[in-house]
Short mmCIF file of C-alpha atoms in Angstrom, two decimals:
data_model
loop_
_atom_site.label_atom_id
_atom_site.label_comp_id
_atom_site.label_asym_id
_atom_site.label_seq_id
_atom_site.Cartn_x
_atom_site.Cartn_y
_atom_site.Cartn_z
CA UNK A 1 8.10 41.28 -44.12
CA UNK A 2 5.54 41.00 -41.43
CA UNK A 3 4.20 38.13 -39.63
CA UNK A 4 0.60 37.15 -40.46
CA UNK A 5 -1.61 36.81 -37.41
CA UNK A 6 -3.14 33.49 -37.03
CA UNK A 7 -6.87 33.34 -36.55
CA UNK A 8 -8.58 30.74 -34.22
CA UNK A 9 -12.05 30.81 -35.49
CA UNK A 10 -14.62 29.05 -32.52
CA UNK A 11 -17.55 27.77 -33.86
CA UNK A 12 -17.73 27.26 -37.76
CA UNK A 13 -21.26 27.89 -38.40
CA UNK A 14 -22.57 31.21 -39.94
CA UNK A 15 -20.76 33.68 -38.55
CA UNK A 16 -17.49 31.95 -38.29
CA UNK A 17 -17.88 30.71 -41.59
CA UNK A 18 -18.04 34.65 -42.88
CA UNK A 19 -14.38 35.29 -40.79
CA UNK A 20 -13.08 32.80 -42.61
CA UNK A 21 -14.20 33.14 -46.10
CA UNK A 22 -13.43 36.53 -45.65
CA UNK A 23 -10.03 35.70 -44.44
CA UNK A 24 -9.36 33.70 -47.27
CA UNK A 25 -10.82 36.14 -49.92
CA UNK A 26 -7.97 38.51 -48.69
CA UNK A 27 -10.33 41.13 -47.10
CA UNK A 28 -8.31 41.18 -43.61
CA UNK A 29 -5.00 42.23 -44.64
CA UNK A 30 -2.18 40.22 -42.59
CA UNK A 31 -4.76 37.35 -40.77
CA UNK A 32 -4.53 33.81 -41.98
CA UNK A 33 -6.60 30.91 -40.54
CA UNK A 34 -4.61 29.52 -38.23
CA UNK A 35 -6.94 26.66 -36.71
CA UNK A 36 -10.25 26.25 -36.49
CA UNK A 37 -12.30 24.49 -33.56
CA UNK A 38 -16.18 23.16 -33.63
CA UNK A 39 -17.70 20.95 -31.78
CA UNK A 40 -19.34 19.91 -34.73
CA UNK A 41 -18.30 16.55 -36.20
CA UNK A 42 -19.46 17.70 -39.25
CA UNK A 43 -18.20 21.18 -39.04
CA UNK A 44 -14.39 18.95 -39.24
CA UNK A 45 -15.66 17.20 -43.02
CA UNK A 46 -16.18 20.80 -43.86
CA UNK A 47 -13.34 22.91 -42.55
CA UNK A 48 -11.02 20.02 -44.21
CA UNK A 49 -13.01 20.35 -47.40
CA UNK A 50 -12.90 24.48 -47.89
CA UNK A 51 -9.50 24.85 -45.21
CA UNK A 52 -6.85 22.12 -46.11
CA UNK A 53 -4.38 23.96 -44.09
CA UNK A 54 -5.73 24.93 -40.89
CA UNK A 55 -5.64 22.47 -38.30
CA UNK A 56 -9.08 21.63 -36.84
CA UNK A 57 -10.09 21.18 -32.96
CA UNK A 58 -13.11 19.81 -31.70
CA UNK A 59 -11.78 21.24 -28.16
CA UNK A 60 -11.13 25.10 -27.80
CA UNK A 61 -8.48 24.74 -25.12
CA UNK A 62 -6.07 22.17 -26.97
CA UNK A 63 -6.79 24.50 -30.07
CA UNK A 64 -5.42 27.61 -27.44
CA UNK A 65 -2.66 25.42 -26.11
CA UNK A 66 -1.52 24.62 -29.73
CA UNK A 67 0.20 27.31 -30.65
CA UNK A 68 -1.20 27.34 -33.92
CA UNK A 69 -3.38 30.45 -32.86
CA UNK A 70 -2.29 34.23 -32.24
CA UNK A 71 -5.54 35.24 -31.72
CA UNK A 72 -9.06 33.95 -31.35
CA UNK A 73 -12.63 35.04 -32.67
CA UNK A 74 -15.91 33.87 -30.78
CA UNK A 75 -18.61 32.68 -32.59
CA UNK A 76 -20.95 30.57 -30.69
CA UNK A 77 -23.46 30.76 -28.44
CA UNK A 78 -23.19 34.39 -26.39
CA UNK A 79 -23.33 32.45 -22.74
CA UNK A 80 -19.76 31.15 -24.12
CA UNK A 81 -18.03 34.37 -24.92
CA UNK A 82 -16.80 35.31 -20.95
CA UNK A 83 -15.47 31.94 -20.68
CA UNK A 84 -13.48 31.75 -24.17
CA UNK A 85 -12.69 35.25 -24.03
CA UNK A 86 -10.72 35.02 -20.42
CA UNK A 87 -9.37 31.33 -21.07
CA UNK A 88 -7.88 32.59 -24.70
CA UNK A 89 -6.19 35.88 -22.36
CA UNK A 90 -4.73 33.44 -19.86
CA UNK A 91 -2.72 32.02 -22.34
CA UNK A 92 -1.44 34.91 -23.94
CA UNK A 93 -3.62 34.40 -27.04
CA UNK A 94 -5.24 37.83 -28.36
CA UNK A 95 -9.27 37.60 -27.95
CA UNK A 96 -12.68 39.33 -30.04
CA UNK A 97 -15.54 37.98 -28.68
CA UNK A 98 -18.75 38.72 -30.98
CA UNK A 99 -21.55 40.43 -30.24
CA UNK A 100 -23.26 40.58 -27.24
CA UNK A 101 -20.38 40.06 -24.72
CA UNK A 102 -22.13 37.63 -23.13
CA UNK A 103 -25.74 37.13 -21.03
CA UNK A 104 -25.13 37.79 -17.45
CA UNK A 105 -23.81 41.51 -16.70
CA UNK A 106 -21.52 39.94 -14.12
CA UNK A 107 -19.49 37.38 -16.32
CA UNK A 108 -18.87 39.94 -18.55
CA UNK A 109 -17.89 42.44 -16.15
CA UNK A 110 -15.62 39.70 -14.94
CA UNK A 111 -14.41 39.41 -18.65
CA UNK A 112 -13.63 43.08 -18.83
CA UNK A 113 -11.84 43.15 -15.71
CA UNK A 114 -9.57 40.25 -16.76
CA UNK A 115 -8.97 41.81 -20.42
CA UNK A 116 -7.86 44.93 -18.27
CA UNK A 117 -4.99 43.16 -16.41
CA UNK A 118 -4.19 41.92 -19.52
CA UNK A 119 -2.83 45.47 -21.77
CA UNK A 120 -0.10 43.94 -23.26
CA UNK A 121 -2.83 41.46 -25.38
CA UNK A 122 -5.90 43.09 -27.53
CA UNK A 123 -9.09 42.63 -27.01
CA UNK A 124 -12.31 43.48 -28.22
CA UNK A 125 -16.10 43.13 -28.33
CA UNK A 126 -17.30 43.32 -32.12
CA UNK A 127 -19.78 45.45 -33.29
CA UNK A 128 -20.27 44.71 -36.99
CA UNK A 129 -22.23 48.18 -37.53
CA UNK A 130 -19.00 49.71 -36.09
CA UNK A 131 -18.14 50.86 -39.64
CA UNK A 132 -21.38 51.25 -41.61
CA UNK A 133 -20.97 54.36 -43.55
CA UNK A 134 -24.52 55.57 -42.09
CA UNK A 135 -23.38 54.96 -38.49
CA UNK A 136 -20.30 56.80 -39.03
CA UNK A 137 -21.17 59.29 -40.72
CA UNK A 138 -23.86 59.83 -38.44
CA UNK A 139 -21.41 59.74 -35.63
CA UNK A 140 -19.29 62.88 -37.32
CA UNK A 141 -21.93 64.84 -37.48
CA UNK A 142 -22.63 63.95 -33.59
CA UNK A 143 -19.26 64.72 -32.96
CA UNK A 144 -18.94 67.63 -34.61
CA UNK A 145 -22.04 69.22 -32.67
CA UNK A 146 -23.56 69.90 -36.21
CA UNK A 147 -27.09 69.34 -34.69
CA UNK A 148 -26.54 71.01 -31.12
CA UNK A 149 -25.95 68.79 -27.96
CA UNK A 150 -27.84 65.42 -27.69
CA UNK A 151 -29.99 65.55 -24.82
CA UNK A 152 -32.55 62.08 -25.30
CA UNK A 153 -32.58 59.67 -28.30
CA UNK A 154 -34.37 56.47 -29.11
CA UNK A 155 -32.88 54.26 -31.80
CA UNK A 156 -35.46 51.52 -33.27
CA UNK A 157 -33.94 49.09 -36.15
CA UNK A 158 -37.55 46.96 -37.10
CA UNK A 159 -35.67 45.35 -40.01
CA UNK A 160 -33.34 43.06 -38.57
CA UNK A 161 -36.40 40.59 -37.10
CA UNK A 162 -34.72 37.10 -37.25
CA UNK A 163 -37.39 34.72 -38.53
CA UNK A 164 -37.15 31.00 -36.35
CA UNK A 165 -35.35 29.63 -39.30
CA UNK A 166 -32.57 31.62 -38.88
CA UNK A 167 -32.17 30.30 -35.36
CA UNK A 168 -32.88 26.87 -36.86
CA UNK A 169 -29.71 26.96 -38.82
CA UNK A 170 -27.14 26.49 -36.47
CA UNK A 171 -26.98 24.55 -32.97
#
């Protein structure tokens, strides 16, 4: 039998709320929460309420230190991935940092580079449209040159306009 990987989910609003409900509707094979850490001290009420049996940290480095964490996901504010993505690497913790990387090109760099001298741990950057079956079938038929060599293209999504209230939602 296999060890289960143990999930550190940062940041328990929206998005880190979806990692772990889908964690514990069985949709990611092998993960269990293993802690969860908001600064939130509401976000702890609620974590205890829906997660009895992770452990909850209102500091990302004790939760990283606790060994109650194989690997981390990032979701809070983008300026925050870098940071949390090389701190969780330093210790040997496996890191996926959502979407976008970060804000400044350099920190990120500087995140890449680290990951790099890092092989024997994963990490990733998440792009949730990564497996849409539009995308990828669109990328096969890239791939397989079906429509000649791609020389320009231009790519405008005009549905996924965030109103202010999504913003709103979460600190």
């Amino acid at each position: 039998m296999s060890k289960k990987v143990r999930l550190g989910i940062i940041g328990l609003g929206q998005q880190g709320g979806t990692y772990a409900k889908f964690i514990t509707d069985g949709m990611v094979p092998n993960m269990v929460i293993g802690a969860i850490c908001d600064t939130d001290p509401a976000k702890k009420e609620l974590a205890g309420s829906r997660y009895p049996d992770a452990p909850f940290y209102d500091d990302y480095i004790a939760m990283l230190e606790s060994g109650d964490v194989d690997a981390i996901v990032t979701c809070v504010p983008h300026y925050l991935h870098p940071e949390m993505g090389i701190e969780s690497l330093k210790r040997n913790v496996h890191a996926l940092v959502e979407k976008p990387a970060g804000v400044y090109t350099k920190q990120v760099k500087e995140l890449n580079e680290f990951a790099a001298s890092k092989p024997e741990l994963s990490f990733g950057i998440m792009f949730n449209q990564r497996n849409n079956p539009l995308y990828k079938k669109l990328k096969e038929i890239v791939d397989n040159g079906e429509i000649g060599a791609i020389r320009r293209t231009n790519w405008i999504i005009t549905n996924w306009w965030r109103p202010q209230g999504y913003y709103n939602s979460s600190e």
